[in-house]
CSV table of C-alpha atoms in Angstrom, one decimal:
chain,number,residue,atom,x,y,z
N,1,MET,CA,36.0,-223.3,57.5
N,2,SER,CA,35.8,-220.4,55.0
N,3,PRO,CA,38.8,-219.2,53.1
N,4,MET,CA,41.0,-216.6,54.3
N,5,ILE,CA,40.6,-213.4,52.3
N,6,PRO,CA,43.7,-211.5,51.6
N,7,LEU,CA,43.9,-208.2,53.6
N,8,LYS,CA,44.2,-206.3,50.2
N,9,ASP,CA,41.1,-207.9,48.9
N,10,LEU,CA,39.1,-206.7,51.9
N,11,MET,CA,40.3,-203.3,51.8
N,12,ARG,CA,39.3,-203.2,48.2
N,13,ARG,CA,35.8,-204.4,49.0
N,14,PHE,CA,35.4,-201.9,51.7
N,15,ALA,CA,36.2,-199.2,49.6
N,16,GLY,CA,34.2,-200.1,46.6
N,17,ILE,CA,37.1,-200.3,44.1
N,18,GLY,CA,36.6,-202.2,41.0
N,19,SER,CA,38.9,-202.4,37.9
N,20,GLY,CA,38.7,-203.9,34.6
N,21,GLY,CA,39.1,-203.3,30.9
N,22,PRO,CA,37.2,-201.0,28.7
N,23,ASP,CA,35.2,-203.9,27.7
N,24,ALA,CA,34.9,-206.0,30.9
N,25,GLY,CA,33.2,-205.9,34.3
N,26,PRO,CA,34.7,-204.6,37.4
N,27,ASP,CA,36.5,-207.7,39.0
N,28,ALA,CA,36.1,-206.4,42.7
N,29,VAL,CA,32.1,-206.7,42.8
N,30,PRO,CA,31.2,-208.6,46.3
N,31,ASP,CA,29.7,-211.7,46.0
N,32,ALA,CA,26.1,-212.5,47.3
N,33,GLY,CA,27.8,-213.4,50.7
N,34,HIS,CA,29.1,-210.0,51.0
N,35,ASP,CA,26.8,-208.0,49.6
N,36,ALA,CA,23.1,-207.5,51.0
N,37,LEU,CA,21.9,-206.1,47.6
N,38,ALA,CA,23.5,-208.9,45.5
N,39,ASP,CA,20.2,-211.1,45.6
N,40,ALA,CA,17.8,-208.1,45.3
N,41,PRO,CA,17.2,-206.1,42.1
N,42,SER,CA,19.5,-203.5,41.5
N,43,PRO,CA,17.8,-199.9,42.5
N,44,GLU,CA,17.5,-197.2,40.4
N,45,VAL,CA,19.8,-193.7,40.9
N,46,ALA,CA,19.9,-190.7,38.8
N,47,TRP,CA,22.1,-191.7,35.8
N,48,PRO,CA,24.6,-191.3,34.4
N,49,PRO,CA,26.3,-190.7,37.8
N,50,ARG,CA,28.6,-187.7,38.7
N,51,HIS,CA,31.9,-188.9,37.8
N,52,ASP,CA,35.5,-187.8,37.4
N,53,VAL,CA,37.9,-189.0,34.6
N,54,ARG,CA,41.4,-189.1,35.1
N,55,THR,CA,44.0,-190.0,32.6
N,56,SER,CA,46.9,-192.0,34.0
N,57,PRO,CA,50.1,-192.8,32.1
N,58,ARG,CA,50.6,-196.4,33.7
N,59,ALA,CA,46.8,-197.2,33.2
N,60,ARG,CA,46.7,-200.3,30.5
N,61,ARG,CA,42.9,-200.4,30.6
N,62,VAL,CA,39.8,-198.7,32.2
N,63,ARG,CA,39.7,-198.9,36.1
N,64,LEU,CA,36.4,-197.7,38.0
N,65,ARG,CA,36.7,-196.7,41.6
N,66,ILE,CA,34.8,-194.9,44.4
N,67,VAL,CA,36.5,-192.1,45.8
N,68,PRO,CA,35.1,-191.0,49.3
N,69,ARG,CA,33.1,-188.0,49.4
N,70,ARG,CA,33.6,-187.6,45.7
N,71,GLY,CA,32.0,-190.6,44.3
N,72,LEU,CA,32.8,-192.4,41.0
N,73,GLU,CA,36.2,-191.9,39.4
N,74,VAL,CA,37.2,-193.3,36.0
N,75,VAL,CA,40.9,-194.1,35.4
N,76,VAL,CA,41.6,-194.2,31.5
N,77,PRO,CA,44.8,-195.0,29.7
N,78,PRO,CA,46.4,-192.4,27.5
N,79,GLY,CA,44.8,-191.8,24.2
N,80,PHE,CA,41.4,-193.3,25.6
N,81,SER,CA,38.6,-191.4,23.7
N,82,ALA,CA,36.0,-189.8,26.2
N,83,THR,CA,33.3,-190.3,24.0
N,84,ARG,CA,33.3,-194.0,25.0
N,85,ILE,CA,32.9,-193.2,28.7
N,86,PRO,CA,29.0,-193.5,28.8
N,87,GLU,CA,29.4,-196.7,27.2
N,88,VAL,CA,31.7,-198.0,29.7
N,89,LEU,CA,29.5,-196.8,32.6
N,90,GLU,CA,26.3,-198.3,31.1
N,91,ARG,CA,28.2,-201.8,30.8
N,92,HIS,CA,29.3,-201.4,34.6
N,93,ARG,CA,25.7,-200.1,35.7
N,94,THR,CA,24.9,-202.6,38.1
N,95,TRP,CA,28.2,-202.4,40.0
N,96,ILE,CA,28.3,-198.8,40.0
N,97,VAL,CA,24.9,-198.4,41.6
N,98,ARG,CA,25.5,-200.7,44.4
N,99,ALA,CA,29.1,-199.1,45.0
N,100,LEU,CA,27.7,-195.7,45.1
N,101,LEU,CA,24.6,-196.7,47.7
N,102,ARG,CA,27.1,-198.9,49.6
N,103,ALA,CA,29.3,-195.8,50.1
N,104,GLY,CA,26.4,-193.4,50.9
N,105,LEU,CA,27.1,-191.3,47.7
N,106,ALA,CA,23.9,-191.8,45.9
N,107,GLU,CA,19.9,-192.3,46.9
N,108,PRO,CA,17.3,-194.4,45.2
N,109,VAL,CA,15.0,-192.6,42.9
N,110,PRO,CA,11.8,-194.2,41.6
N,111,GLY,CA,11.8,-197.3,39.7
N,112,PRO,CA,11.4,-197.9,36.1
N,113,VAL,CA,8.0,-197.1,34.5
N,114,GLY,CA,6.6,-198.7,31.3
N,115,GLY,CA,8.1,-201.6,29.4
N,116,GLN,CA,11.2,-200.0,28.3
N,117,GLY,CA,12.9,-199.3,32.0
N,118,ASP,CA,13.0,-195.6,31.7
N,119,ALA,CA,13.4,-194.3,35.4
N,120,ILE,CA,11.6,-191.2,36.4
N,121,THR,CA,13.9,-188.7,38.3
N,122,PRO,CA,12.6,-186.5,41.0
N,123,GLY,CA,12.6,-183.7,38.2
N,124,GLY,CA,10.1,-185.6,36.2
N,125,THR,CA,12.1,-186.1,33.2
N,126,PRO,CA,12.3,-189.9,32.0
N,127,GLY,CA,16.0,-191.0,31.9
N,128,GLY,CA,17.0,-187.3,32.1
N,129,GLY,CA,20.7,-188.2,32.7
N,130,ALA,CA,20.8,-185.8,35.8
N,131,PHE,CA,23.6,-186.3,38.2
N,132,LEU,CA,23.3,-186.9,42.0
N,133,GLY,CA,25.1,-184.1,43.8
N,134,PRO,CA,25.6,-183.7,47.1
N,135,HIS,CA,22.4,-182.0,47.8
N,136,GLY,CA,20.2,-183.9,45.5
N,137,ILE,CA,19.6,-183.9,41.8
N,138,ARG,CA,21.7,-181.5,39.8
N,139,SER,CA,22.4,-181.0,36.0
N,140,VAL,CA,24.8,-179.4,33.8
N,141,PRO,CA,24.7,-175.6,35.1
N,142,ALA,CA,23.5,-172.9,32.6
N,143,GLU,CA,25.6,-170.3,33.8
N,144,VAL,CA,28.9,-170.2,35.9
N,145,VAL,CA,29.8,-167.2,38.2
N,146,LEU,CA,33.2,-166.4,39.6
N,147,PRO,CA,32.8,-163.8,42.1
N,148,ALA,CA,36.5,-163.8,43.2
N,149,VAL,CA,37.4,-162.4,39.7
N,150,GLN,CA,34.0,-160.7,38.9
N,151,ALA,CA,33.2,-163.1,35.8
N,152,ARG,CA,30.2,-164.3,34.6
N,153,TYR,CA,29.7,-167.2,31.9
N,154,ALA,CA,26.6,-168.4,30.1
N,155,VAL,CA,27.0,-172.2,29.4
N,156,ILE,CA,25.6,-172.9,25.7
N,157,ARG,CA,25.4,-176.5,25.0
N,158,ALA,CA,25.4,-177.9,21.6
N,159,PRO,CA,25.4,-181.4,19.8
N,160,LEU,CA,28.6,-183.1,18.9
N,161,ALA,CA,28.6,-183.7,15.3
N,162,PRO,CA,30.0,-187.4,14.2
N,163,GLY,CA,33.8,-187.7,14.3
N,164,MET,CA,34.3,-184.5,16.5
N,165,ARG,CA,35.8,-184.7,19.9
N,166,PRO,CA,34.0,-183.3,22.8
N,167,GLU,CA,35.3,-179.8,23.5
N,168,LEU,CA,34.8,-176.6,25.5
N,169,ARG,CA,35.5,-173.0,24.2
N,170,GLU,CA,35.4,-169.9,25.8
N,171,VAL,CA,33.8,-167.2,23.5
N,172,ASP,CA,33.6,-163.8,25.1
N,173,ALA,CA,31.3,-164.1,28.2
N,174,ALA,CA,30.0,-167.8,27.1
N,175,LEU,CA,31.3,-171.3,27.5
N,176,ARG,CA,30.3,-173.3,24.3
N,177,LEU,CA,30.4,-177.0,25.1
N,178,ARG,CA,30.2,-179.6,22.3
N,179,VAL,CA,29.3,-182.8,24.0
N,180,PRO,CA,27.1,-186.1,23.0
N,181,ASP,CA,23.5,-185.6,23.2
N,182,GLY,CA,21.4,-186.1,26.3
N,183,GLY,CA,22.5,-187.3,29.5
N,184,ALA,CA,25.2,-189.4,28.3
N,185,GLY,CA,27.0,-186.1,27.7
N,186,ASP,CA,26.5,-184.6,31.2
N,187,GLY,CA,29.5,-186.5,32.7
N,188,VAL,CA,31.7,-185.4,29.7
N,189,ALA,CA,30.5,-181.7,30.2
N,190,VAL,CA,31.4,-181.7,33.9
N,191,ASP,CA,34.8,-182.8,33.2
N,192,LEU,CA,35.6,-180.3,30.6
N,193,LEU,CA,34.2,-177.5,33.2
N,194,ARG,CA,36.5,-178.8,35.8
N,195,ASP,CA,39.5,-178.6,33.3
N,196,TRP,CA,38.5,-175.5,32.4
N,197,LEU,CA,37.8,-174.1,35.7
N,198,ARG,CA,41.6,-175.1,36.4
N,199,ALA,CA,42.7,-173.1,33.6
N,200,VAL,CA,41.0,-169.8,34.7
N,201,ALA,CA,42.4,-170.3,38.2
N,202,ARG,CA,46.0,-170.7,36.8
N,203,ARG,CA,45.2,-167.5,34.6
N,204,ARG,CA,43.7,-165.4,37.2
N,205,LEU,CA,44.8,-166.6,40.7
N,206,ALA,CA,48.7,-166.7,39.9
N,207,PRO,CA,48.9,-163.0,38.9
N,208,TRP,CA,46.6,-161.9,41.7
N,209,LEU,CA,49.0,-163.6,44.2
N,210,HIS,CA,52.0,-162.1,42.6
N,211,GLY,CA,50.7,-158.8,43.0
N,212,LEU,CA,49.7,-159.1,46.6
N,213,ALA,CA,53.4,-160.5,47.1
N,214,VAL,CA,54.9,-157.3,45.6
N,215,GLN,CA,52.7,-155.3,47.4
N,216,HIS,CA,53.6,-156.6,50.9
N,217,GLY,CA,56.7,-157.7,50.2
N,218,PHE,CA,56.4,-161.6,50.4
N,219,LEU,CA,58.6,-163.9,48.2
N,220,TYR,CA,57.6,-167.4,47.2
N,221,GLN,CA,59.0,-170.0,44.8
N,222,ARG,CA,56.1,-170.7,42.4
N,223,CYS,CA,52.2,-170.9,42.4
N,224,VAL,CA,50.3,-174.3,41.4
N,225,VAL,CA,46.7,-174.7,41.2
N,226,ARG,CA,44.6,-177.7,42.5
N,227,MET,CA,41.1,-178.9,43.4
N,228,GLN,CA,41.6,-179.9,46.9
N,229,GLN,CA,38.8,-181.4,48.9
N,230,THR,CA,39.5,-179.9,52.1
N,231,ARG,CA,41.8,-177.0,51.8
N,232,TRP,CA,41.5,-173.7,50.1
N,233,GLY,CA,45.2,-173.3,49.9
N,234,SER,CA,48.6,-174.4,51.3
N,235,CYS,CA,52.3,-173.4,51.5
N,236,SER,CA,55.2,-175.7,51.5
N,237,ALA,CA,58.6,-175.5,53.3
N,238,ARG,CA,60.2,-174.6,49.8
N,239,GLY,CA,57.6,-171.7,49.2
N,240,THR,CA,55.5,-173.2,46.8
N,241,ILE,CA,51.8,-171.9,47.3
N,242,SER,CA,48.8,-174.3,46.3
N,243,CYS,CA,45.8,-172.6,45.6
N,244,ASN,CA,42.5,-174.4,45.4
N,245,ALA,CA,40.4,-173.6,41.9
N,246,SER,CA,37.2,-173.3,43.8
N,247,LEU,CA,38.7,-170.1,45.4
N,248,LEU,CA,37.1,-168.5,42.3
N,249,PHE,CA,33.6,-169.1,43.7
N,250,LEU,CA,34.1,-167.2,46.8
N,251,PRO,CA,33.6,-163.6,47.4
N,252,ARG,CA,36.5,-161.5,46.4
N,253,ASP,CA,37.7,-160.3,49.9
N,254,LEU,CA,37.5,-163.9,51.0
N,255,ALA,CA,39.5,-165.2,48.4
N,256,ARG,CA,41.9,-162.5,48.8
N,257,HIS,CA,42.2,-163.3,52.7
N,258,VAL,CA,43.1,-167.1,51.6
N,259,LEU,CA,46.0,-165.6,49.2
N,260,LEU,CA,47.3,-163.5,52.0
N,261,HIS,CA,47.1,-166.1,54.6
N,262,GLU,CA,49.4,-168.6,52.4
N,263,LEU,CA,51.9,-165.6,51.8
N,264,CYS,CA,52.1,-165.2,55.3
N,265,HIS,CA,53.0,-169.0,55.7
N,266,THR,CA,56.1,-168.1,53.7
N,267,VAL,CA,57.5,-166.2,56.5
N,268,HIS,CA,55.8,-168.4,59.5
N,269,LEU,CA,55.4,-171.9,58.3
N,270,ASP,CA,52.6,-172.6,61.4
N,271,HIS,CA,49.6,-170.8,63.2
N,272,SER,CA,51.8,-169.3,66.0
N,273,PRO,CA,50.9,-165.8,67.6
N,274,ARG,CA,53.7,-164.4,65.2
N,275,PHE,CA,51.9,-165.7,62.1
N,276,HIS,CA,48.5,-164.3,63.3
N,277,ASP,CA,50.3,-160.8,64.0
N,278,LEU,CA,51.8,-160.7,60.7
N,279,LEU,CA,48.3,-161.7,58.9
N,280,ALA,CA,46.8,-159.0,60.8
N,281,ARG,CA,49.0,-156.3,59.5
N,282,VAL,CA,48.7,-157.3,55.8
N,283,ASP,CA,44.9,-157.9,56.5
N,284,PRO,CA,43.1,-156.2,59.4
N,285,ASP,CA,40.2,-157.7,58.9
N,286,ALA,CA,41.4,-161.4,59.0
N,287,ALA,CA,39.4,-162.3,61.9
N,288,LEU,CA,36.0,-161.5,60.1
N,289,TRP,CA,37.0,-163.1,56.7
N,290,ARG,CA,38.4,-166.2,58.9
N,291,GLU,CA,34.8,-166.7,60.2
N,292,GLY,CA,33.2,-166.4,56.8
N,293,LEU,CA,35.2,-169.1,55.4
N,294,ARG,CA,33.3,-171.3,57.9
N,295,SER,CA,30.7,-171.4,55.5
N,296,GLY,CA,33.0,-171.1,52.3
N,297,TRP,CA,31.9,-174.4,50.7
N,298,SER,CA,28.6,-173.1,50.3
N,299,HIS,CA,29.5,-170.8,47.3
N,300,VAL,CA,31.1,-173.8,45.6
N,301,PRO,CA,28.6,-175.5,43.2
N,302,TRP,CA,28.2,-179.4,43.6
N,303,TRP,CA,30.2,-180.1,40.0
N,304,ALA,CA,33.5,-178.1,41.1
N,305,ARG,CA,33.9,-179.9,44.6
């Protein structure tokens, strides 16, 4: 009789969660009896994969995990250098590829050609370091457009000098990225862009929300910015309004509708007829904008989801 596997281990295997130190492989890779890919050569996917980096004050080592609908997350301890992340990903490449394929978050691309094993991506660039986004191969954007606040930024990528830390600087209408060369720096670039997007949202959405509240006589406690995966915004019973940073990618009228929607929840914390009557008074085209939000996520680029 086979030994029983603890429920926690089964759940970790199902979720594709792995953990390990910065110099050690993930310890939750399923063995050959549980992984149909274990006996086969690892297929190629676009590399490096799209990934999020999260710093955890409680982390003592680097951990890799697969987040549903999002992909790979790298959890690092405080002070861990982002420049080491490409090395970590490469060391755990086999586990990452198999975990992403099991979760349906990546598709195999044509295998290696030549003696060095350089993969050819659908774009035709050997080892181009592209990301596999939700709609296919994507790379770091050349431009970021934020219709909600009528802003447009060119993305200028520069090489990282030895000893420098990766950085993103907003200069006039440009975002100047300094990250490692080639595909190895793409994951770092996307992480910096996501951090910048949150900062812009705090800088632009919070004053906009305040202005609408004053204009229509609403009171709320505070505004916080997050990057939710399923909600554009929310309002707590204590009057805290959460705004999704991705609102910046919506047309301005749609973003304004979301802000007014959440302000109305400070009066009616439900979707009752009273709530919709109040929303219709402050936003007469609410029904039109609500329909427009059905396709709202199509405005958000893959790297910001």
